[in-house]
PDB file of C-alpha atoms in Angstrom:
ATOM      1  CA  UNK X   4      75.071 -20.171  -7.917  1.00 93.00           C
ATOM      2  CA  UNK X   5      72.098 -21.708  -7.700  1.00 96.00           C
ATOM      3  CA  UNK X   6      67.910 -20.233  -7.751  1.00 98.00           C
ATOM      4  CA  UNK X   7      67.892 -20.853  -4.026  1.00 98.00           C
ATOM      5  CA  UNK X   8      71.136 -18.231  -3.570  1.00 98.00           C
ATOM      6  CA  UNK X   9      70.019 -15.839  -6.221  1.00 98.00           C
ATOM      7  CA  UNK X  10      66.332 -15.384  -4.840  1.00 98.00           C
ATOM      8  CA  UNK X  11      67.774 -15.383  -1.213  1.00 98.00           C
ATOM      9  CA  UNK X  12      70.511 -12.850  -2.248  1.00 98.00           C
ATOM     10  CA  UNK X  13      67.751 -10.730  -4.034  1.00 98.00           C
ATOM     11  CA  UNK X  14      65.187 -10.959  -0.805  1.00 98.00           C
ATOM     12  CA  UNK X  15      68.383  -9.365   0.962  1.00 98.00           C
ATOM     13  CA  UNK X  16      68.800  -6.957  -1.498  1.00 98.00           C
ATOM     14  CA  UNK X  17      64.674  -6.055  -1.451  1.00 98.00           C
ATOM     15  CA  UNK X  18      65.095  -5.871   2.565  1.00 98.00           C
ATOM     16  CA  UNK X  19      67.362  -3.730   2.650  1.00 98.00           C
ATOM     17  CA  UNK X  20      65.737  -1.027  -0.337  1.00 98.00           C
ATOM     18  CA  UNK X  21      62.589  -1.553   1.786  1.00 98.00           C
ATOM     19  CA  UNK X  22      64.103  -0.450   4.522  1.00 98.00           C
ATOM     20  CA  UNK X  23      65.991   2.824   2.985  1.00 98.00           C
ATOM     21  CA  UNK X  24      62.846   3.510   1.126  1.00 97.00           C
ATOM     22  CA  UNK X  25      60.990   3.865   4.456  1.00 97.00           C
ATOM     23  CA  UNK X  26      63.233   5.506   5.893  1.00 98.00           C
ATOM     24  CA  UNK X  27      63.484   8.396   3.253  1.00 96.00           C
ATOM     25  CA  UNK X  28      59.764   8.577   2.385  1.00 96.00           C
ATOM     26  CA  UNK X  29      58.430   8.799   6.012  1.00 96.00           C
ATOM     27  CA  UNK X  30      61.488  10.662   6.706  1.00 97.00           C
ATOM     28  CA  UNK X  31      61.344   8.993  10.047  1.00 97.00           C
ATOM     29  CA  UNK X  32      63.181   5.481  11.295  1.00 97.00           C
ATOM     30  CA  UNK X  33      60.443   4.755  14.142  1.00 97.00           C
ATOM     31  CA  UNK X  34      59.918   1.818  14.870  1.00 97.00           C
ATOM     32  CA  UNK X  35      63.183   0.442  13.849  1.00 98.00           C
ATOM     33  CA  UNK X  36      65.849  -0.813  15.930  1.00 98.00           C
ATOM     34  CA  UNK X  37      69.475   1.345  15.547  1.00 98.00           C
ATOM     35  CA  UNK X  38      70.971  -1.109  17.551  1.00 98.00           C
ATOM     36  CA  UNK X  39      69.812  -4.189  14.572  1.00 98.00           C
ATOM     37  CA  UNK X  40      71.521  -1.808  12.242  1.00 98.00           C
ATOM     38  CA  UNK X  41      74.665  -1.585  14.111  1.00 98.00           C
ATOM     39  CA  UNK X  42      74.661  -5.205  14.770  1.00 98.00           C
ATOM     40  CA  UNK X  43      74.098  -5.674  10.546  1.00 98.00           C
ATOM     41  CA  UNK X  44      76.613  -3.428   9.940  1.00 98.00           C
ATOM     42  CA  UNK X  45      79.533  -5.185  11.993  1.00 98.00           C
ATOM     43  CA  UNK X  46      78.126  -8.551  10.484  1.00 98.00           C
ATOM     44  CA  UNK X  47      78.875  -7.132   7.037  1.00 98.00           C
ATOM     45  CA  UNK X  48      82.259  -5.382   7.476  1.00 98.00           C
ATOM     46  CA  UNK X  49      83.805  -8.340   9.516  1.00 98.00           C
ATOM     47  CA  UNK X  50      82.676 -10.488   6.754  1.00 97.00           C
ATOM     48  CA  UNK X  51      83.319  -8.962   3.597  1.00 96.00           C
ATOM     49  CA  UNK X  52      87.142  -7.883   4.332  1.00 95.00           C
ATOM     50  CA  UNK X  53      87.919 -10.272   1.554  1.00 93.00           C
ATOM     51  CA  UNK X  54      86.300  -7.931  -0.673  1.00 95.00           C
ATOM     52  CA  UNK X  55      90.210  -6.784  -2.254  1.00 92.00           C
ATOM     53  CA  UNK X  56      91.945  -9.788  -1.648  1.00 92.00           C
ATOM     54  CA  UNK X  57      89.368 -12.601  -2.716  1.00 91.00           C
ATOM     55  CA  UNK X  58      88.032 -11.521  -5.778  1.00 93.00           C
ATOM     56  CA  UNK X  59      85.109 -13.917  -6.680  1.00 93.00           C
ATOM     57  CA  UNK X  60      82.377 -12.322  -9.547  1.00 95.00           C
ATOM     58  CA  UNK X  61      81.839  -9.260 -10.226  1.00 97.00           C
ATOM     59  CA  UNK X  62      78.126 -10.477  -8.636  1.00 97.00           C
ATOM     60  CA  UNK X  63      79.648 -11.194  -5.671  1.00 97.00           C
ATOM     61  CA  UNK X  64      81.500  -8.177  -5.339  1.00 97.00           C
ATOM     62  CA  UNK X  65      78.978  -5.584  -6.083  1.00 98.00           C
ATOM     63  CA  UNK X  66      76.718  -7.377  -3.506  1.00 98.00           C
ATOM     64  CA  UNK X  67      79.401  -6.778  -0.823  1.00 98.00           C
ATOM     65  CA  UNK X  68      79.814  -3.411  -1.308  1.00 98.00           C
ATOM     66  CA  UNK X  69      76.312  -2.513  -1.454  1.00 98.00           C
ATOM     67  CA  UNK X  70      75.528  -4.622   1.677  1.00 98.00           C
ATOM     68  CA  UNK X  71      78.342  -2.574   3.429  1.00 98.00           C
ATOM     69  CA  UNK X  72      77.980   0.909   1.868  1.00 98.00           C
ATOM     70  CA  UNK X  73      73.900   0.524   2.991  1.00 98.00           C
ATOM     71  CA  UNK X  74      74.424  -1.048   6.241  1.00 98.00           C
ATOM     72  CA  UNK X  75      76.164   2.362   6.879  1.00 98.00           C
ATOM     73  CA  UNK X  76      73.788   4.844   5.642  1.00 98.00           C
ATOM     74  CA  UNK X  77      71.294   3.528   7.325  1.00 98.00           C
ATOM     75  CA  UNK X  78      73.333   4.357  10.854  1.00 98.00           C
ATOM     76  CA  UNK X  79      73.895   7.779   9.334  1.00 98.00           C
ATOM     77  CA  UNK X  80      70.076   7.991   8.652  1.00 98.00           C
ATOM     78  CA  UNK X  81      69.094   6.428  12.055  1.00 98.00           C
ATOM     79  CA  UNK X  82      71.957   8.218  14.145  1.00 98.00           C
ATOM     80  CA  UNK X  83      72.643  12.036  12.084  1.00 98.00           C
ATOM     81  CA  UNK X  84      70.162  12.563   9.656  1.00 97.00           C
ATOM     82  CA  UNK X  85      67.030  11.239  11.268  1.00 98.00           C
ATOM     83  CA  UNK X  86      67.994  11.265  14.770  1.00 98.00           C
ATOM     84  CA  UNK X  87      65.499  13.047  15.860  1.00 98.00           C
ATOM     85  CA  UNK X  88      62.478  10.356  15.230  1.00 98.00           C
ATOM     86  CA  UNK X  89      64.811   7.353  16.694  1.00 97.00           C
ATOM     87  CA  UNK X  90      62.828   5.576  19.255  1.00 96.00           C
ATOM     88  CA  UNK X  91      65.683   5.405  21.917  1.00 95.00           C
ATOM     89  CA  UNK X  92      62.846   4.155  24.673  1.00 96.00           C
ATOM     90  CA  UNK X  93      61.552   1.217  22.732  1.00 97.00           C
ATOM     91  CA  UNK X  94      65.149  -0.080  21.440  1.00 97.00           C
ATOM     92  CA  UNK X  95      66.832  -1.162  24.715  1.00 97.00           C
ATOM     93  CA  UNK X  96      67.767  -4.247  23.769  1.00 98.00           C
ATOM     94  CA  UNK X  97      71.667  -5.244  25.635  1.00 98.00           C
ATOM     95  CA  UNK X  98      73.697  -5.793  22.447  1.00 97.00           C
ATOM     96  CA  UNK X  99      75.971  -6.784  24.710  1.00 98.00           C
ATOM     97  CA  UNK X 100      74.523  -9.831  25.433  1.00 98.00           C
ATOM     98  CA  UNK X 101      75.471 -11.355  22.142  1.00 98.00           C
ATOM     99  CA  UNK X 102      78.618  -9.593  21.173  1.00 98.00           C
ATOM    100  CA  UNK X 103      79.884 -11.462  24.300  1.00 98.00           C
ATOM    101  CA  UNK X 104      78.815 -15.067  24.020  1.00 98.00           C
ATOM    102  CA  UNK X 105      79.067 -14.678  19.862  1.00 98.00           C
ATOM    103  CA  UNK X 106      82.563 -13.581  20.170  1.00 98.00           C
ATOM    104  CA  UNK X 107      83.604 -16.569  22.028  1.00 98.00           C
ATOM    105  CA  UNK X 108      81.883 -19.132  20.288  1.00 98.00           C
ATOM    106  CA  UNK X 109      83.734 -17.528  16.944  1.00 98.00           C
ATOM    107  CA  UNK X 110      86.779 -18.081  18.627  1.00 98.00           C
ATOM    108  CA  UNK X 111      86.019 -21.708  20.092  1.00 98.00           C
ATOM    109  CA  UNK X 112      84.264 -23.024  17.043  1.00 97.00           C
ATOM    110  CA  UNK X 113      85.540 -22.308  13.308  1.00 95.00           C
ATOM    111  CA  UNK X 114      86.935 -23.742  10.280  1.00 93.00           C
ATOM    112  CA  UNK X 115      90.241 -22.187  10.903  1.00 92.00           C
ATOM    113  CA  UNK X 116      92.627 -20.004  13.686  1.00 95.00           C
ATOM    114  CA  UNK X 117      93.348 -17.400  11.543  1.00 95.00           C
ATOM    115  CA  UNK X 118      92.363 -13.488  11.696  1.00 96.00           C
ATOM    116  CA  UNK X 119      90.232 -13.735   8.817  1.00 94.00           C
ATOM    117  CA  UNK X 120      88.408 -16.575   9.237  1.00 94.00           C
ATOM    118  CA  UNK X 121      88.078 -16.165  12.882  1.00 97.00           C
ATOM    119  CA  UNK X 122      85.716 -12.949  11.793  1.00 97.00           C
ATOM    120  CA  UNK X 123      84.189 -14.523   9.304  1.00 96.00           C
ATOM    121  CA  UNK X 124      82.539 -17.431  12.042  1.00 96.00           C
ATOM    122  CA  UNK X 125      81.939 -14.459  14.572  1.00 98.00           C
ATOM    123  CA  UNK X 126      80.318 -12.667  11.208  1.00 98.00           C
ATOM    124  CA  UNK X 127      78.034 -15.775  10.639  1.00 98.00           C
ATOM    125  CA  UNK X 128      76.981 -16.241  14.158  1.00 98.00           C
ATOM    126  CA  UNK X 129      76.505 -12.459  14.758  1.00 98.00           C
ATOM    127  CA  UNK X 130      74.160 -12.337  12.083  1.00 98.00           C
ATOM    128  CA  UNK X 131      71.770 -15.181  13.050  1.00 98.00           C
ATOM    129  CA  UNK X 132      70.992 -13.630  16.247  1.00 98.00           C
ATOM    130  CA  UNK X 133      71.380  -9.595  14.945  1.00 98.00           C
ATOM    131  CA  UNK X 134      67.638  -9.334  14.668  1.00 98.00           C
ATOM    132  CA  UNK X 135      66.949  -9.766  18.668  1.00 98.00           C
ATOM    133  CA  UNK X 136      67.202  -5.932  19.299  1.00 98.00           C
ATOM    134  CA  UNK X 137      64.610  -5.214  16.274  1.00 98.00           C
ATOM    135  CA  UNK X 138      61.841  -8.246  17.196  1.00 97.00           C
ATOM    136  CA  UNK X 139      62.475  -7.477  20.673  1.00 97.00           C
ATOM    137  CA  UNK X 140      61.700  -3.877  19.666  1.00 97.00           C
ATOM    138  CA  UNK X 141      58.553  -4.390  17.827  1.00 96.00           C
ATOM    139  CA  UNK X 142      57.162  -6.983  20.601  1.00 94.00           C
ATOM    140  CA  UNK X 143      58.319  -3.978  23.026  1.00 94.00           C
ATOM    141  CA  UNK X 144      55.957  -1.275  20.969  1.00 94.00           C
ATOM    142  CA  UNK X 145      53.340  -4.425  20.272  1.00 91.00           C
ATOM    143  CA  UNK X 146      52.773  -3.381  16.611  1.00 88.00           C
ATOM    144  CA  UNK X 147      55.355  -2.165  13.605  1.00 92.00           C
ATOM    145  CA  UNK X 148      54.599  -0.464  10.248  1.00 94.00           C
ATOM    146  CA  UNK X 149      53.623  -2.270   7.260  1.00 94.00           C
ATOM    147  CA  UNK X 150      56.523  -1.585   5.722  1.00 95.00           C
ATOM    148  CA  UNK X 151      58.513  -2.712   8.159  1.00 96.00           C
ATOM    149  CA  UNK X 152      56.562  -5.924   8.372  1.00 96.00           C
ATOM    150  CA  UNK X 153      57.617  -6.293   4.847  1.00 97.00           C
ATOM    151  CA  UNK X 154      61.105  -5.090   5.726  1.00 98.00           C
ATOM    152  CA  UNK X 155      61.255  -7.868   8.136  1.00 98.00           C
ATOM    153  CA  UNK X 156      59.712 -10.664   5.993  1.00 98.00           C
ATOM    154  CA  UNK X 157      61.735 -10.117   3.353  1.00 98.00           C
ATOM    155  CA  UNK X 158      64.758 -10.039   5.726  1.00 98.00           C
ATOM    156  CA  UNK X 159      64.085 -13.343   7.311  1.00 98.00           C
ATOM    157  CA  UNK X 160      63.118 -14.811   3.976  1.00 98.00           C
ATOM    158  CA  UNK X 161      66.391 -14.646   2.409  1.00 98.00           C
ATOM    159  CA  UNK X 162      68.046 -16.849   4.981  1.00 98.00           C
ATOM    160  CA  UNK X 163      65.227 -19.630   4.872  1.00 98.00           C
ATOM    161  CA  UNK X 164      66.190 -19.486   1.237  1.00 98.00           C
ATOM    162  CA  UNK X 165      69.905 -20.092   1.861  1.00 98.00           C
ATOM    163  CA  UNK X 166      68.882 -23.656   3.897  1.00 98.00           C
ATOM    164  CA  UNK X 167      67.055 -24.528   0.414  1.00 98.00           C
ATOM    165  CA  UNK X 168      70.871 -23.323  -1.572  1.00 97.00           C
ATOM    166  CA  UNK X 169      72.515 -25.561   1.160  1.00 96.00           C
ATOM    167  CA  UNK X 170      70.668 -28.758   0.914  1.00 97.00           C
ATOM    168  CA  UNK X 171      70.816 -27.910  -3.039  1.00 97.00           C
ATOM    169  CA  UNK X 172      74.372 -27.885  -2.839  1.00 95.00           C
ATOM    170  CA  UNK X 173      75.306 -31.214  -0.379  1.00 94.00           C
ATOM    171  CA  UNK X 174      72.959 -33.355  -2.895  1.00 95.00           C
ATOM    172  CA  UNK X 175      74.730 -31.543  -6.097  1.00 95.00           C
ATOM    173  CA  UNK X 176      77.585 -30.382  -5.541  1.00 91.00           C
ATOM    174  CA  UNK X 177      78.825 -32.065  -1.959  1.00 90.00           C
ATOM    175  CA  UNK X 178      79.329 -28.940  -0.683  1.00 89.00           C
ATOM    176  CA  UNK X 179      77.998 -28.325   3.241  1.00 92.00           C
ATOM    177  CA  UNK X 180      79.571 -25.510   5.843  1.00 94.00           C
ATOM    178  CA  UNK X 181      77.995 -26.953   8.896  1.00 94.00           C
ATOM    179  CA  UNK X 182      78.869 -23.476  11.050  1.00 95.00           C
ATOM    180  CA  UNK X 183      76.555 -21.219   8.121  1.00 96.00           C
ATOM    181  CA  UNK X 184      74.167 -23.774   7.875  1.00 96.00           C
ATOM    182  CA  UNK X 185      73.497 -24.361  11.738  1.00 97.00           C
ATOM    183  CA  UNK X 186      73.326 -20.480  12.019  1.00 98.00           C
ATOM    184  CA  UNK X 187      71.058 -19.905   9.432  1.00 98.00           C
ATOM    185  CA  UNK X 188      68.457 -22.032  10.635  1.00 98.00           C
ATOM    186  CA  UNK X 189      68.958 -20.793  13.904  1.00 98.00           C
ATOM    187  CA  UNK X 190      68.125 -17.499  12.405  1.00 98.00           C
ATOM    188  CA  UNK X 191      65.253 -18.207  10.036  1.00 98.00           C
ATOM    189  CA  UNK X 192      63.675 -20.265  13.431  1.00 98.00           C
ATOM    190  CA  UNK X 193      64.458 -16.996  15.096  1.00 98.00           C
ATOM    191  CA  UNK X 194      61.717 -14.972  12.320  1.00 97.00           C
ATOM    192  CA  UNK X 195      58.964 -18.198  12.799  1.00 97.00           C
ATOM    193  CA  UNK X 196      56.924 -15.830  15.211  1.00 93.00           C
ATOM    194  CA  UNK X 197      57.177 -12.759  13.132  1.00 96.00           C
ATOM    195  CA  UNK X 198      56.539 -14.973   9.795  1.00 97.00           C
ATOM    196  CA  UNK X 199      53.289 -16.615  11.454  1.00 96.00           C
ATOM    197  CA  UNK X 200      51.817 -13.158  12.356  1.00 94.00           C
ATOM    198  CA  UNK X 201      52.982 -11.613   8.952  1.00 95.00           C
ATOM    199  CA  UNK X 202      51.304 -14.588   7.135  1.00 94.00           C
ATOM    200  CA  UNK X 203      47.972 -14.117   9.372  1.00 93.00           C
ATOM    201  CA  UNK X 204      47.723 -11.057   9.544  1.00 90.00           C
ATOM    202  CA  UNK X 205      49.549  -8.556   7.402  1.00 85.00           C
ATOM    203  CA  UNK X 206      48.783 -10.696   3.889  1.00 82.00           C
ATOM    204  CA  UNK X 207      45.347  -9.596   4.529  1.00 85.00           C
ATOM    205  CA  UNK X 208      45.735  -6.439   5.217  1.00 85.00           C
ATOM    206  CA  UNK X 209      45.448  -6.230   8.776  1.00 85.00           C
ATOM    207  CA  UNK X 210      48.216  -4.130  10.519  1.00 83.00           C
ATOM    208  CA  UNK X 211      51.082  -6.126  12.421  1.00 83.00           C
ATOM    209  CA  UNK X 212      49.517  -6.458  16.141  1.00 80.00           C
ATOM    210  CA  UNK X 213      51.715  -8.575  18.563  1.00 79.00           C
ATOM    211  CA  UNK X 214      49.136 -10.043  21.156  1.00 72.00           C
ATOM    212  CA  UNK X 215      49.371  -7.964  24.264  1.00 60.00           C
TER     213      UNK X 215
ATOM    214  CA  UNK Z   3      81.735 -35.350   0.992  1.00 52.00           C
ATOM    215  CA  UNK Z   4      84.158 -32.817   2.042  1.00 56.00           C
ATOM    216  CA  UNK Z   5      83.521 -29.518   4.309  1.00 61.00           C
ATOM    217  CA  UNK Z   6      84.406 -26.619   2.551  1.00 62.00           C
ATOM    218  CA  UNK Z   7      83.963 -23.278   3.288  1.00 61.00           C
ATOM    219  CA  UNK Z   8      80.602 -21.160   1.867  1.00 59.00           C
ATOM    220  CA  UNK Z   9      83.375 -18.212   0.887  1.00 86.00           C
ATOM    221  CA  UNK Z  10      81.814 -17.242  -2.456  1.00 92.00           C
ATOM    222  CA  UNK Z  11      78.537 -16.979  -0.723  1.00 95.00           C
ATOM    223  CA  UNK Z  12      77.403 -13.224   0.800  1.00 95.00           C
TER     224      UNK Z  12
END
């Protein structure tokens, strides 16, 4: 474990309260994409089926479960409790359109042929791209809540904090896994837009308009 | 250097 990891696992963590926070308190999930969540959640589950058999910290275990057990209340928020103030119109993005091509890269390019592992690559590329339906979203509606901004920044922060655990890790420890570390750029680059208008606009208090 | 496997990261 290294600062890099533990600030990038807590900006996760943050993202994630953010997001259940504004979600209770405005008792409303507009402006947020269900089909992001639903994406998030199948990133997590096919990822952390290890959780009984691979028994790392105690850290890393309580991390898994809460990243699972929250991925899935906030579907039951979104889709039962809430349902009524989900922005169906505005989150049309074709999920479709990367289960497809994600699924067969996971099965073309990974570490290893085996159930497990297979999941885990489709897991890691899933993720990097899992965001599309909630940026898409927000470009769709041209503006998104300030605390979703922050949801969002705080999201896409933790994986540009991952690249800084990775390079820590080849120089100290010789450690690199090329297929997380090309995906997680690929996500972070992903956020760049969203990061530049958070930076320009919502740091000084301005709300988060896309240009028309 | 070898290529492991980031398993014990989230």
């Amino acid at each position: 474990m290294n600062v890099f990891r533990l600030a990038g696992d807590l900006s996760h963590l943050l993202a994630i309260i953010i997001l259940l926070l504004k979600i209770w308190k405005t008792r409303s999930c507009a402006g947020i994409s269900g089909r992001s969540q639903i994406l998030f959640a199948l990133v997590y589950t096919t990822r952390y089926l290890d959780l009984f058999t691979n028994f790392i910290s105690l850290y890393n275990s309580v991390m898994k479960v809460f990243f699972i057990s929250t991925s899935c209340a906030t579907i039951y928020l979104m889709y039962v409790k809430f349902k009524a103030t989900y922005d169906h119109n505005h989150d049309t993005f074709r999920i479709g359109f990367l289960l497809i091509p994600v699924t067969i890269l996971g099965l073309l390019i990974n570490h290893d042929f085996t159930p497990l592992e297979v999941l885990w690559t489709f897991s890691i590329y899933l993720e990097s791209v899992a965001i599309l339906p909630q940026l898409f979203m927000v470009s769709k509606t041209g503006d998104a809540e300030t605390i979703t901004s922050h949801y969002l920044f705080c999201l896409g922060l933790y994986r540009a904090l991952y690249i800084f655990n990775w390079i820590y890790r080849y120089y100290f420890e010789g450690f690199y896994d090329l297929i997380a570390i090309v995906a997680g750029v690929v996500q972070t680059v992903l956020y760049c837009d969203f990061f530049y208008l958070y930076v320009t606009r919502v740091i000084k208090g301005k709300a988060l308009k896309l240009p028309a | 250097l070898v290529e492991q496997k980031s398993k014990d990261e989230l």
